Amino acid sequence: MRTSQPSVRDPQLTNAPGRLGEATTSRLSGHDLTLGYEQRTISQELNVAIPDGSFSVIIGPNACGKSTLLRALSRLLKPLAGQVILDGKPIHRLPANDVAKRLGLLPQSSIAPDGITVADLVARGRYPHQKLLSQWSAADESAVLEALLATNTASLSRRLVDELSGGQRQRVWVAMVLAQQTPLLLLDEPTTYLDISHQIEIMELCRQLNRGKGHTVVAVLHDLNHACRYANHLIAMKDGAIVATGAPSEIVTEELIHEVFGLRCRIIEDPVSRTPLVVPLGDVESWA
């Protein structure tokens, strides 16, 4: 199995890749990680740092270890070896409630309880801030309202989650994560199963949370062009290894796309965002 030694395209993984400031730091990082499930090892000697204030996107082919890495960074998966560091301490040594105040996670598949309203689901994001005998506070109410407004779901607050469209539900789940009021947001494939309009809604929301609200956002995405347009830091994976990290404009090349995805393509400039646009070649002769 390949290991995640830095490639020639890698800036230093212990510091922030990409152009995010001269002295970028990392509150969340992984060091010499071996990740897997029972008898199956996915990644070995994995090193990664999430630049503070970035919108970082993990890309790569199916089953390359993207979601496994995100699960490890979020404390859902304990590494077989190595450590995930959050604010200078091993994340698995921190109390779960403490982690939940610093890091919010939207998992790949989220299922709401039957009959729950949007407002009640979003309010569950306040659980890390609740004490055993404490009552619902003005701060809790304000956090929920702010999350609903930020995700444009306030008008849905009294509706049942089961009645919503896919795009609306995704926004509500993001609102629940926002109600935690954490500086770090981890999103596992937030646009999966959504039509193109709802995909763009979610991506625009993520960008606003990052640039407008100051959250550090980490997402797993399959769409390369969404990743290039909206992220300012990419983590490219293949076979459980990180093969390149950095700003899209610096690392996204035809050679990288072929190496990671086995796809022949052309890279042109997106006429709207001026970011790299991946154009698959396919069978060129069949288009003649």
PDB file of C-alpha atoms in Angstrom:
ATOM      1  CA  MET A   1       0.000   0.000   0.000  1.00  0.00           C
ATOM      2  CA  ARG A   2       1.226   3.499  -0.778  1.00  0.00           C
ATOM      3  CA  THR A   3       2.044   5.747   2.120  1.00  0.00           C
ATOM      4  CA  SER A   4       1.299   9.438   2.386  1.00  0.00           C
ATOM      5  CA  GLN A   5       4.782  10.827   2.047  1.00  0.00           C
ATOM      6  CA  PRO A   6       4.629  14.362   0.624  1.00  0.00           C
ATOM      7  CA  SER A   7       4.799  14.528  -3.158  1.00  0.00           C
ATOM      8  CA  VAL A   8       6.636  17.152  -5.153  1.00  0.00           C
ATOM      9  CA  ARG A   9       3.394  19.139  -5.240  1.00  0.00           C
ATOM     10  CA  ASP A  10       3.048  19.178  -1.461  1.00  0.00           C
ATOM     11  CA  PRO A  11       3.806  22.292   0.523  1.00  0.00           C
ATOM     12  CA  GLN A  12       4.765  21.366   4.091  1.00  0.00           C
ATOM     13  CA  LEU A  13       1.950  19.288   5.489  1.00  0.00           C
ATOM     14  CA  THR A  14       2.712  20.392   9.035  1.00  0.00           C
ATOM     15  CA  ASN A  15       1.862  23.948   8.091  1.00  0.00           C
ATOM     16  CA  ALA A  16      -0.886  25.387   5.989  1.00  0.00           C
ATOM     17  CA  PRO A  17      -0.828  24.609   2.287  1.00  0.00           C
ATOM     18  CA  GLY A  18      -2.291  27.177  -0.061  1.00  0.00           C
ATOM     19  CA  ARG A  19      -2.207  30.949   0.108  1.00  0.00           C
ATOM     20  CA  LEU A  20      -4.091  31.605   3.285  1.00  0.00           C
ATOM     21  CA  GLY A  21      -1.751  34.079   4.954  1.00  0.00           C
ATOM     22  CA  GLU A  22       1.910  34.245   5.805  1.00  0.00           C
ATOM     23  CA  ALA A  23       1.548  32.675   9.273  1.00  0.00           C
ATOM     24  CA  THR A  24      -1.288  30.209   8.858  1.00  0.00           C
ATOM     25  CA  THR A  25      -1.716  27.749  11.706  1.00  0.00           C
ATOM     26  CA  SER A  26      -3.674  24.550  12.163  1.00  0.00           C
ATOM     27  CA  ARG A  27      -6.007  23.763  15.047  1.00  0.00           C
ATOM     28  CA  LEU A  28      -6.801  20.375  13.528  1.00  0.00           C
ATOM     29  CA  SER A  29      -4.202  17.973  12.178  1.00  0.00           C
ATOM     30  CA  GLY A  30      -3.334  14.301  11.855  1.00  0.00           C
ATOM     31  CA  HIS A  31       0.102  12.832  12.468  1.00  0.00           C
ATOM     32  CA  ASP A  32       1.397   9.453  11.281  1.00  0.00           C
ATOM     33  CA  LEU A  33      -2.144   8.110  11.092  1.00  0.00           C
ATOM     34  CA  THR A  34      -2.932   4.490  10.363  1.00  0.00           C
ATOM     35  CA  LEU A  35      -6.666   4.227   9.690  1.00  0.00           C
ATOM     36  CA  GLY A  36      -8.887   1.244   9.066  1.00  0.00           C
ATOM     37  CA  TYR A  37     -11.779  -0.952  10.121  1.00  0.00           C
ATOM     38  CA  GLU A  38     -11.233  -4.262  11.954  1.00  0.00           C
ATOM     39  CA  GLN A  39      -8.838  -6.238   9.751  1.00  0.00           C
ATOM     40  CA  ARG A  40      -8.801  -3.786   6.826  1.00  0.00           C
ATOM     41  CA  THR A  41      -6.227  -0.986   6.744  1.00  0.00           C
ATOM     42  CA  ILE A  42      -7.181   2.037   4.616  1.00  0.00           C
ATOM     43  CA  SER A  43      -4.296   4.460   5.209  1.00  0.00           C
ATOM     44  CA  GLN A  44      -0.820   4.296   6.713  1.00  0.00           C
ATOM     45  CA  GLU A  45       1.529   7.053   7.914  1.00  0.00           C
ATOM     46  CA  LEU A  46      -0.968   9.734   6.939  1.00  0.00           C
ATOM     47  CA  ASN A  47      -0.068  13.347   7.753  1.00  0.00           C
ATOM     48  CA  VAL A  48      -2.441  16.246   7.188  1.00  0.00           C
ATOM     49  CA  ALA A  49      -2.998  19.748   8.531  1.00  0.00           C
ATOM     50  CA  ILE A  50      -6.185  21.783   8.055  1.00  0.00           C
ATOM     51  CA  PRO A  51      -5.277  25.460   7.665  1.00  0.00           C
ATOM     52  CA  ASP A  52      -7.224  27.699  10.028  1.00  0.00           C
ATOM     53  CA  GLY A  53      -9.769  29.825   8.187  1.00  0.00           C
ATOM     54  CA  SER A  54      -9.687  27.635   5.089  1.00  0.00           C
ATOM     55  CA  PHE A  55     -12.379  25.951   3.057  1.00  0.00           C
ATOM     56  CA  SER A  56     -10.594  22.633   2.611  1.00  0.00           C
ATOM     57  CA  VAL A  57     -11.976  19.937   0.316  1.00  0.00           C
ATOM     58  CA  ILE A  58     -10.829  16.315   0.227  1.00  0.00           C
ATOM     59  CA  ILE A  59     -11.011  14.829  -3.273  1.00  0.00           C
ATOM     60  CA  GLY A  60     -10.197  11.442  -4.737  1.00  0.00           C
ATOM     61  CA  PRO A  61     -11.773   8.360  -6.356  1.00  0.00           C
ATOM     62  CA  ASN A  62     -14.260   6.095  -4.602  1.00  0.00           C
ATOM     63  CA  ALA A  63     -12.854   4.045  -1.700  1.00  0.00           C
ATOM     64  CA  CYS A  64      -9.615   6.045  -1.542  1.00  0.00           C
ATOM     65  CA  GLY A  65     -10.042   6.933   2.141  1.00  0.00           C
ATOM     66  CA  LYS A  66     -11.648  10.386   1.988  1.00  0.00           C
ATOM     67  CA  SER A  67     -14.504   9.735   4.403  1.00  0.00           C
ATOM     68  CA  THR A  68     -12.281   7.581   6.592  1.00  0.00           C
ATOM     69  CA  LEU A  69      -9.919  10.521   7.027  1.00  0.00           C
ATOM     70  CA  LEU A  70     -12.793  12.866   7.817  1.00  0.00           C
ATOM     71  CA  ARG A  71     -14.180  10.409  10.378  1.00  0.00           C
ATOM     72  CA  ALA A  72     -10.775  10.255  12.046  1.00  0.00           C
ATOM     73  CA  LEU A  73     -10.451  14.045  12.119  1.00  0.00           C
ATOM     74  CA  SER A  74     -13.923  14.301  13.674  1.00  0.00           C
ATOM     75  CA  ARG A  75     -13.181  11.714  16.431  1.00  0.00           C
ATOM     76  CA  LEU A  76     -15.744   9.239  15.068  1.00  0.00           C
ATOM     77  CA  LEU A  77     -12.962   6.820  14.138  1.00  0.00           C
ATOM     78  CA  LYS A  78     -10.041   6.131  16.440  1.00  0.00           C
ATOM     79  CA  PRO A  79      -6.752   5.721  14.540  1.00  0.00           C
ATOM     80  CA  LEU A  80      -5.040   2.347  14.725  1.00  0.00           C
ATOM     81  CA  ALA A  81      -1.823   4.336  15.116  1.00  0.00           C
ATOM     82  CA  GLY A  82      -0.861   8.001  15.232  1.00  0.00           C
ATOM     83  CA  GLN A  83      -2.853  10.895  16.614  1.00  0.00           C
ATOM     84  CA  VAL A  84      -5.368  13.528  15.585  1.00  0.00           C
ATOM     85  CA  ILE A  85      -4.521  16.793  17.311  1.00  0.00           C
ATOM     86  CA  LEU A  86      -7.173  19.383  18.153  1.00  0.00           C
ATOM     87  CA  ASP A  87      -5.993  22.642  19.702  1.00  0.00           C
ATOM     88  CA  GLY A  88      -2.682  21.096  20.674  1.00  0.00           C
ATOM     89  CA  LYS A  89      -4.079  17.976  22.371  1.00  0.00           C
ATOM     90  CA  PRO A  90      -4.855  14.434  21.150  1.00  0.00           C
ATOM     91  CA  ILE A  91      -8.532  14.544  20.229  1.00  0.00           C
ATOM     92  CA  HIS A  92      -9.332  11.175  21.814  1.00  0.00           C
ATOM     93  CA  ARG A  93      -8.060  12.400  25.167  1.00  0.00           C
ATOM     94  CA  LEU A  94     -10.501  15.312  25.167  1.00  0.00           C
ATOM     95  CA  PRO A  95     -13.992  14.878  26.667  1.00  0.00           C
ATOM     96  CA  ALA A  96     -16.593  14.277  23.955  1.00  0.00           C
ATOM     97  CA  ASN A  97     -18.580  17.311  25.063  1.00  0.00           C
ATOM     98  CA  ASP A  98     -15.461  19.479  24.821  1.00  0.00           C
ATOM     99  CA  VAL A  99     -14.814  18.299  21.259  1.00  0.00           C
ATOM    100  CA  ALA A 100     -18.452  18.987  20.333  1.00  0.00           C
ATOM    101  CA  LYS A 101     -18.010  22.616  21.392  1.00  0.00           C
ATOM    102  CA  ARG A 102     -15.077  23.026  19.016  1.00  0.00           C
ATOM    103  CA  LEU A 103     -15.954  20.798  16.064  1.00  0.00           C
ATOM    104  CA  GLY A 104     -19.269  20.214  14.287  1.00  0.00           C
ATOM    105  CA  LEU A 105     -19.804  17.226  11.991  1.00  0.00           C
ATOM    106  CA  LEU A 106     -22.359  16.586   9.261  1.00  0.00           C
ATOM    107  CA  PRO A 107     -22.037  12.840   8.523  1.00  0.00           C
ATOM    108  CA  GLN A 108     -22.640  11.295   5.124  1.00  0.00           C
ATOM    109  CA  SER A 109     -26.060   9.896   5.999  1.00  0.00           C
ATOM    110  CA  SER A 110     -28.199  11.829   8.462  1.00  0.00           C
ATOM    111  CA  ILE A 111     -31.602  10.502   9.503  1.00  0.00           C
ATOM    112  CA  ALA A 112     -34.011  12.701  11.448  1.00  0.00           C
ATOM    113  CA  PRO A 113     -36.356  11.189  14.047  1.00  0.00           C
ATOM    114  CA  ASP A 114     -39.919  10.715  12.794  1.00  0.00           C
ATOM    115  CA  GLY A 115     -42.231  13.662  13.385  1.00  0.00           C
ATOM    116  CA  ILE A 116     -39.535  16.151  14.382  1.00  0.00           C
ATOM    117  CA  THR A 117     -39.821  19.773  13.285  1.00  0.00           C
ATOM    118  CA  VAL A 118     -37.025  21.798  11.759  1.00  0.00           C
ATOM    119  CA  ALA A 119     -36.752  23.998  14.865  1.00  0.00           C
ATOM    120  CA  ASP A 120     -36.510  20.999  17.180  1.00  0.00           C
ATOM    121  CA  LEU A 121     -33.854  19.319  15.037  1.00  0.00           C
ATOM    122  CA  VAL A 122     -31.722  22.448  14.841  1.00  0.00           C
ATOM    123  CA  ALA A 123     -32.118  22.902  18.615  1.00  0.00           C
ATOM    124  CA  ARG A 124     -30.368  19.562  19.102  1.00  0.00           C
ATOM    125  CA  GLY A 125     -27.190  21.303  18.049  1.00  0.00           C
ATOM    126  CA  ARG A 126     -27.251  23.031  21.441  1.00  0.00           C
ATOM    127  CA  TYR A 127     -26.854  19.774  23.393  1.00  0.00           C
ATOM    128  CA  PRO A 128     -23.090  20.204  23.919  1.00  0.00           C
ATOM    129  CA  HIS A 129     -23.806  23.497  25.684  1.00  0.00           C
ATOM    130  CA  GLN A 130     -26.502  22.095  27.973  1.00  0.00           C
ATOM    131  CA  LYS A 131     -25.779  21.136  31.564  1.00  0.00           C
ATOM    132  CA  LEU A 132     -27.626  18.411  33.426  1.00  0.00           C
ATOM    133  CA  LEU A 133     -30.204  20.637  35.102  1.00  0.00           C
ATOM    134  CA  SER A 134     -29.919  23.767  32.977  1.00  0.00           C
ATOM    135  CA  GLN A 135     -32.916  25.279  31.218  1.00  0.00           C
ATOM    136  CA  TRP A 136     -33.190  26.502  27.656  1.00  0.00           C
ATOM    137  CA  SER A 137     -31.519  29.911  27.663  1.00  0.00           C
ATOM    138  CA  ALA A 138     -31.631  33.111  25.661  1.00  0.00           C
ATOM    139  CA  ALA A 139     -28.187  32.185  24.312  1.00  0.00           C
ATOM    140  CA  ASP A 140     -29.571  28.863  23.047  1.00  0.00           C
ATOM    141  CA  GLU A 141     -32.522  30.598  21.416  1.00  0.00           C
ATOM    142  CA  SER A 142     -30.223  33.128  19.756  1.00  0.00           C
ATOM    143  CA  ALA A 143     -27.875  30.418  18.461  1.00  0.00           C
ATOM    144  CA  VAL A 144     -30.738  28.462  16.881  1.00  0.00           C
ATOM    145  CA  LEU A 145     -32.223  31.558  15.270  1.00  0.00           C
ATOM    146  CA  GLU A 146     -28.844  32.622  13.924  1.00  0.00           C
ATOM    147  CA  ALA A 147     -28.307  29.153  12.435  1.00  0.00           C
ATOM    148  CA  LEU A 148     -31.746  29.180  10.798  1.00  0.00           C
ATOM    149  CA  LEU A 149     -31.136  32.608   9.311  1.00  0.00           C
ATOM    150  CA  ALA A 150     -27.644  31.725   8.086  1.00  0.00           C
ATOM    151  CA  THR A 151     -28.995  28.696   6.213  1.00  0.00           C
ATOM    152  CA  ASN A 152     -32.158  30.434   4.966  1.00  0.00           C
ATOM    153  CA  THR A 153     -34.364  27.912   6.783  1.00  0.00           C
ATOM    154  CA  ALA A 154     -36.132  30.173   9.314  1.00  0.00           C
ATOM    155  CA  SER A 155     -39.351  30.033   7.270  1.00  0.00           C
ATOM    156  CA  LEU A 156     -39.272  26.229   7.568  1.00  0.00           C
ATOM    157  CA  SER A 157     -38.898  26.134  11.348  1.00  0.00           C
ATOM    158  CA  ARG A 158     -42.394  24.752  12.061  1.00  0.00           C
ATOM    159  CA  ARG A 159     -42.418  22.219   9.240  1.00  0.00           C
ATOM    160  CA  LEU A 160     -41.635  18.540   9.662  1.00  0.00           C
ATOM    161  CA  VAL A 161     -38.197  17.565   8.408  1.00  0.00           C
ATOM    162  CA  ASP A 162     -39.768  14.593   6.580  1.00  0.00           C
ATOM    163  CA  GLU A 163     -41.756  16.992   4.389  1.00  0.00           C
ATOM    164  CA  LEU A 164     -38.757  18.897   3.061  1.00  0.00           C
ATOM    165  CA  SER A 165     -36.940  18.554  -0.231  1.00  0.00           C
ATOM    166  CA  GLY A 166     -33.423  17.129  -0.317  1.00  0.00           C
ATOM    167  CA  GLY A 167     -31.814  20.559  -0.575  1.00  0.00           C
ATOM    168  CA  GLN A 168     -33.923  21.934   2.260  1.00  0.00           C
ATOM    169  CA  ARG A 169     -33.064  18.973   4.488  1.00  0.00           C
ATOM    170  CA  GLN A 170     -29.360  19.430   3.856  1.00  0.00           C
ATOM    171  CA  ARG A 171     -29.633  23.081   4.832  1.00  0.00           C
ATOM    172  CA  VAL A 172     -31.457  22.105   8.017  1.00  0.00           C
ATOM    173  CA  TRP A 173     -28.746  19.598   8.938  1.00  0.00           C
ATOM    174  CA  VAL A 174     -26.117  22.270   8.332  1.00  0.00           C
ATOM    175  CA  ALA A 175     -28.165  24.599  10.548  1.00  0.00           C
ATOM    176  CA  MET A 176     -28.083  22.017  13.339  1.00  0.00           C
ATOM    177  CA  VAL A 177     -24.306  21.825  13.061  1.00  0.00           C
ATOM    178  CA  LEU A 178     -24.098  25.644  13.050  1.00  0.00           C
ATOM    179  CA  ALA A 179     -26.194  25.825  16.215  1.00  0.00           C
ATOM    180  CA  GLN A 180     -23.296  24.108  17.985  1.00  0.00           C
ATOM    181  CA  GLN A 181     -21.353  27.340  17.350  1.00  0.00           C
ATOM    182  CA  THR A 182     -18.092  25.566  16.638  1.00  0.00           C
ATOM    183  CA  PRO A 183     -15.195  27.177  14.772  1.00  0.00           C
ATOM    184  CA  LEU A 184     -14.588  23.945  12.814  1.00  0.00           C
ATOM    185  CA  LEU A 185     -17.188  22.375  10.493  1.00  0.00           C
ATOM    186  CA  LEU A 186     -16.666  18.943   8.900  1.00  0.00           C
ATOM    187  CA  LEU A 187     -19.065  17.907   6.129  1.00  0.00           C
ATOM    188  CA  ASP A 188     -19.039  14.455   4.544  1.00  0.00           C
ATOM    189  CA  GLU A 189     -20.360  14.591   0.965  1.00  0.00           C
ATOM    190  CA  PRO A 190     -22.916  17.351   1.669  1.00  0.00           C
ATOM    191  CA  THR A 191     -24.078  17.511  -1.979  1.00  0.00           C
ATOM    192  CA  THR A 192     -24.594  13.790  -2.630  1.00  0.00           C
ATOM    193  CA  TYR A 193     -27.996  12.906  -4.167  1.00  0.00           C
ATOM    194  CA  LEU A 194     -28.871  16.580  -4.714  1.00  0.00           C
ATOM    195  CA  ASP A 195     -29.719  18.084  -8.102  1.00  0.00           C
ATOM    196  CA  ILE A 196     -27.393  20.711  -9.530  1.00  0.00           C
ATOM    197  CA  SER A 197     -29.407  23.658  -8.201  1.00  0.00           C
ATOM    198  CA  HIS A 198     -29.362  22.327  -4.643  1.00  0.00           C
ATOM    199  CA  GLN A 199     -25.690  21.406  -4.971  1.00  0.00           C
ATOM    200  CA  ILE A 200     -24.863  25.015  -5.764  1.00  0.00           C
ATOM    201  CA  GLU A 201     -27.023  26.197  -2.855  1.00  0.00           C
ATOM    202  CA  ILE A 202     -25.033  24.048  -0.434  1.00  0.00           C
ATOM    203  CA  MET A 203     -21.685  25.065  -1.906  1.00  0.00           C
ATOM    204  CA  GLU A 204     -22.583  28.761  -1.765  1.00  0.00           C
ATOM    205  CA  LEU A 205     -23.658  28.287   1.838  1.00  0.00           C
ATOM    206  CA  CYS A 206     -20.351  26.626   2.700  1.00  0.00           C
ATOM    207  CA  ARG A 207     -18.437  29.470   1.099  1.00  0.00           C
ATOM    208  CA  GLN A 208     -20.480  32.026   3.044  1.00  0.00           C
ATOM    209  CA  LEU A 209     -19.862  30.157   6.300  1.00  0.00           C
ATOM    210  CA  ASN A 210     -16.154  30.197   5.556  1.00  0.00           C
ATOM    211  CA  ARG A 211     -15.652  33.686   4.155  1.00  0.00           C
ATOM    212  CA  GLY A 212     -18.539  35.516   5.772  1.00  0.00           C
ATOM    213  CA  LYS A 213     -18.763  33.810   9.161  1.00  0.00           C
ATOM    214  CA  GLY A 214     -15.146  32.803   9.653  1.00  0.00           C
ATOM    215  CA  HIS A 215     -15.657  29.047  10.043  1.00  0.00           C
ATOM    216  CA  THR A 216     -12.929  26.635   9.029  1.00  0.00           C
ATOM    217  CA  VAL A 217     -14.765  24.210   6.736  1.00  0.00           C
ATOM    218  CA  VAL A 218     -13.597  20.744   5.708  1.00  0.00           C
ATOM    219  CA  ALA A 219     -15.692  18.813   3.176  1.00  0.00           C
ATOM    220  CA  VAL A 220     -15.485  15.580   1.216  1.00  0.00           C
ATOM    221  CA  LEU A 221     -16.660  16.154  -2.363  1.00  0.00           C
ATOM    222  CA  HIS A 222     -16.851  14.101  -5.549  1.00  0.00           C
ATOM    223  CA  ASP A 223     -17.321  17.002  -7.960  1.00  0.00           C
ATOM    224  CA  LEU A 224     -13.879  18.274  -8.952  1.00  0.00           C
ATOM    225  CA  ASN A 225     -15.170  21.514 -10.406  1.00  0.00           C
ATOM    226  CA  HIS A 226     -17.177  22.340  -7.271  1.00  0.00           C
ATOM    227  CA  ALA A 227     -14.014  21.692  -5.280  1.00  0.00           C
ATOM    228  CA  CYS A 228     -11.886  23.915  -7.517  1.00  0.00           C
ATOM    229  CA  ARG A 229     -14.423  26.752  -7.596  1.00  0.00           C
ATOM    230  CA  TYR A 230     -15.285  26.951  -3.910  1.00  0.00           C
ATOM    231  CA  ALA A 231     -12.317  25.615  -1.932  1.00  0.00           C
ATOM    232  CA  ASN A 232      -9.092  27.472  -1.283  1.00  0.00           C
ATOM    233  CA  HIS A 233      -7.292  24.340  -0.117  1.00  0.00           C
ATOM    234  CA  LEU A 234      -7.468  20.854  -1.655  1.00  0.00           C
ATOM    235  CA  ILE A 235      -6.351  17.504  -0.280  1.00  0.00           C
ATOM    236  CA  ALA A 236      -6.048  14.957  -3.103  1.00  0.00           C
ATOM    237  CA  MET A 237      -6.061  11.283  -2.106  1.00  0.00           C
ATOM    238  CA  LYS A 238      -5.471   7.978  -3.865  1.00  0.00           C
ATOM    239  CA  ASP A 239      -5.222   4.477  -2.385  1.00  0.00           C
ATOM    240  CA  GLY A 240      -5.328   5.811   1.159  1.00  0.00           C
ATOM    241  CA  ALA A 241      -2.474   8.259   0.598  1.00  0.00           C
ATOM    242  CA  ILE A 242      -2.359  12.018   0.242  1.00  0.00           C
ATOM    243  CA  VAL A 243      -0.671  12.756  -3.070  1.00  0.00           C
ATOM    244  CA  ALA A 244      -1.046  16.544  -3.207  1.00  0.00           C
ATOM    245  CA  THR A 245      -2.234  19.453  -1.088  1.00  0.00           C
ATOM    246  CA  GLY A 246      -2.556  23.146  -1.794  1.00  0.00           C
ATOM    247  CA  ALA A 247      -4.619  25.793  -3.524  1.00  0.00           C
ATOM    248  CA  PRO A 248      -6.577  24.539  -6.584  1.00  0.00           C
ATOM    249  CA  SER A 249      -4.715  26.901  -8.901  1.00  0.00           C
ATOM    250  CA  GLU A 250      -1.398  25.494  -7.695  1.00  0.00           C
ATOM    251  CA  ILE A 251      -1.982  21.737  -7.724  1.00  0.00           C
ATOM    252  CA  VAL A 252      -4.812  20.941 -10.168  1.00  0.00           C
ATOM    253  CA  THR A 253      -3.109  19.858 -13.365  1.00  0.00           C
ATOM    254  CA  GLU A 254      -3.888  17.392 -16.111  1.00  0.00           C
ATOM    255  CA  GLU A 255      -1.116  15.181 -14.725  1.00  0.00           C
ATOM    256  CA  LEU A 256      -2.586  15.186 -11.211  1.00  0.00           C
ATOM    257  CA  ILE A 257      -6.096  14.349 -12.420  1.00  0.00           C
ATOM    258  CA  HIS A 258      -4.732  11.469 -14.470  1.00  0.00           C
ATOM    259  CA  GLU A 259      -2.608  10.216 -11.568  1.00  0.00           C
ATOM    260  CA  VAL A 260      -5.450  10.359  -9.021  1.00  0.00           C
ATOM    261  CA  PHE A 261      -8.501   9.471 -11.125  1.00  0.00           C
ATOM    262  CA  GLY A 262      -6.998   7.785 -14.179  1.00  0.00           C
ATOM    263  CA  LEU A 263      -8.828  10.395 -16.258  1.00  0.00           C
ATOM    264  CA  ARG A 264      -7.496  12.143 -19.327  1.00  0.00           C
ATOM    265  CA  CYS A 265      -8.646  15.747 -19.324  1.00  0.00           C
ATOM    266  CA  ARG A 266      -7.915  19.335 -20.202  1.00  0.00           C
ATOM    267  CA  ILE A 267      -7.660  22.063 -17.576  1.00  0.00           C
ATOM    268  CA  ILE A 268      -9.071  25.416 -18.629  1.00  0.00           C
ATOM    269  CA  GLU A 269     -10.008  28.542 -16.718  1.00  0.00           C
ATOM    270  CA  ASP A 270     -13.525  28.728 -15.304  1.00  0.00           C
ATOM    271  CA  PRO A 271     -14.964  31.833 -17.048  1.00  0.00           C
ATOM    272  CA  VAL A 272     -16.891  32.807 -13.902  1.00  0.00           C
ATOM    273  CA  SER A 273     -14.594  32.056 -10.959  1.00  0.00           C
ATOM    274  CA  ARG A 274     -11.225  32.060 -12.789  1.00  0.00           C
ATOM    275  CA  THR A 275     -10.426  28.770 -11.081  1.00  0.00           C
ATOM    276  CA  PRO A 276      -9.330  25.505 -12.749  1.00  0.00           C
ATOM    277  CA  LEU A 277     -12.078  23.788 -14.744  1.00  0.00           C
ATOM    278  CA  VAL A 278     -11.635  20.072 -15.450  1.00  0.00           C
ATOM    279  CA  VAL A 279     -12.880  19.000 -18.894  1.00  0.00           C
ATOM    280  CA  PRO A 280     -12.841  15.187 -19.354  1.00  0.00           C
ATOM    281  CA  LEU A 281     -11.632  14.024 -22.745  1.00  0.00           C
ATOM    282  CA  GLY A 282     -13.298  10.617 -22.923  1.00  0.00           C
ATOM    283  CA  ASP A 283     -13.108   9.051 -26.375  1.00  0.00           C
ATOM    284  CA  VAL A 284     -12.091  12.126 -28.365  1.00  0.00           C
ATOM    285  CA  GLU A 285     -12.368  10.334 -31.704  1.00  0.00           C
ATOM    286  CA  SER A 286     -16.056   9.512 -31.120  1.00  0.00           C
ATOM    287  CA  TRP A 287     -16.859  13.265 -31.043  1.00  0.00           C
ATOM    288  CA  ALA A 288     -15.293  13.915 -34.431  1.00  0.00           C
TER     289      ALA A 288
END
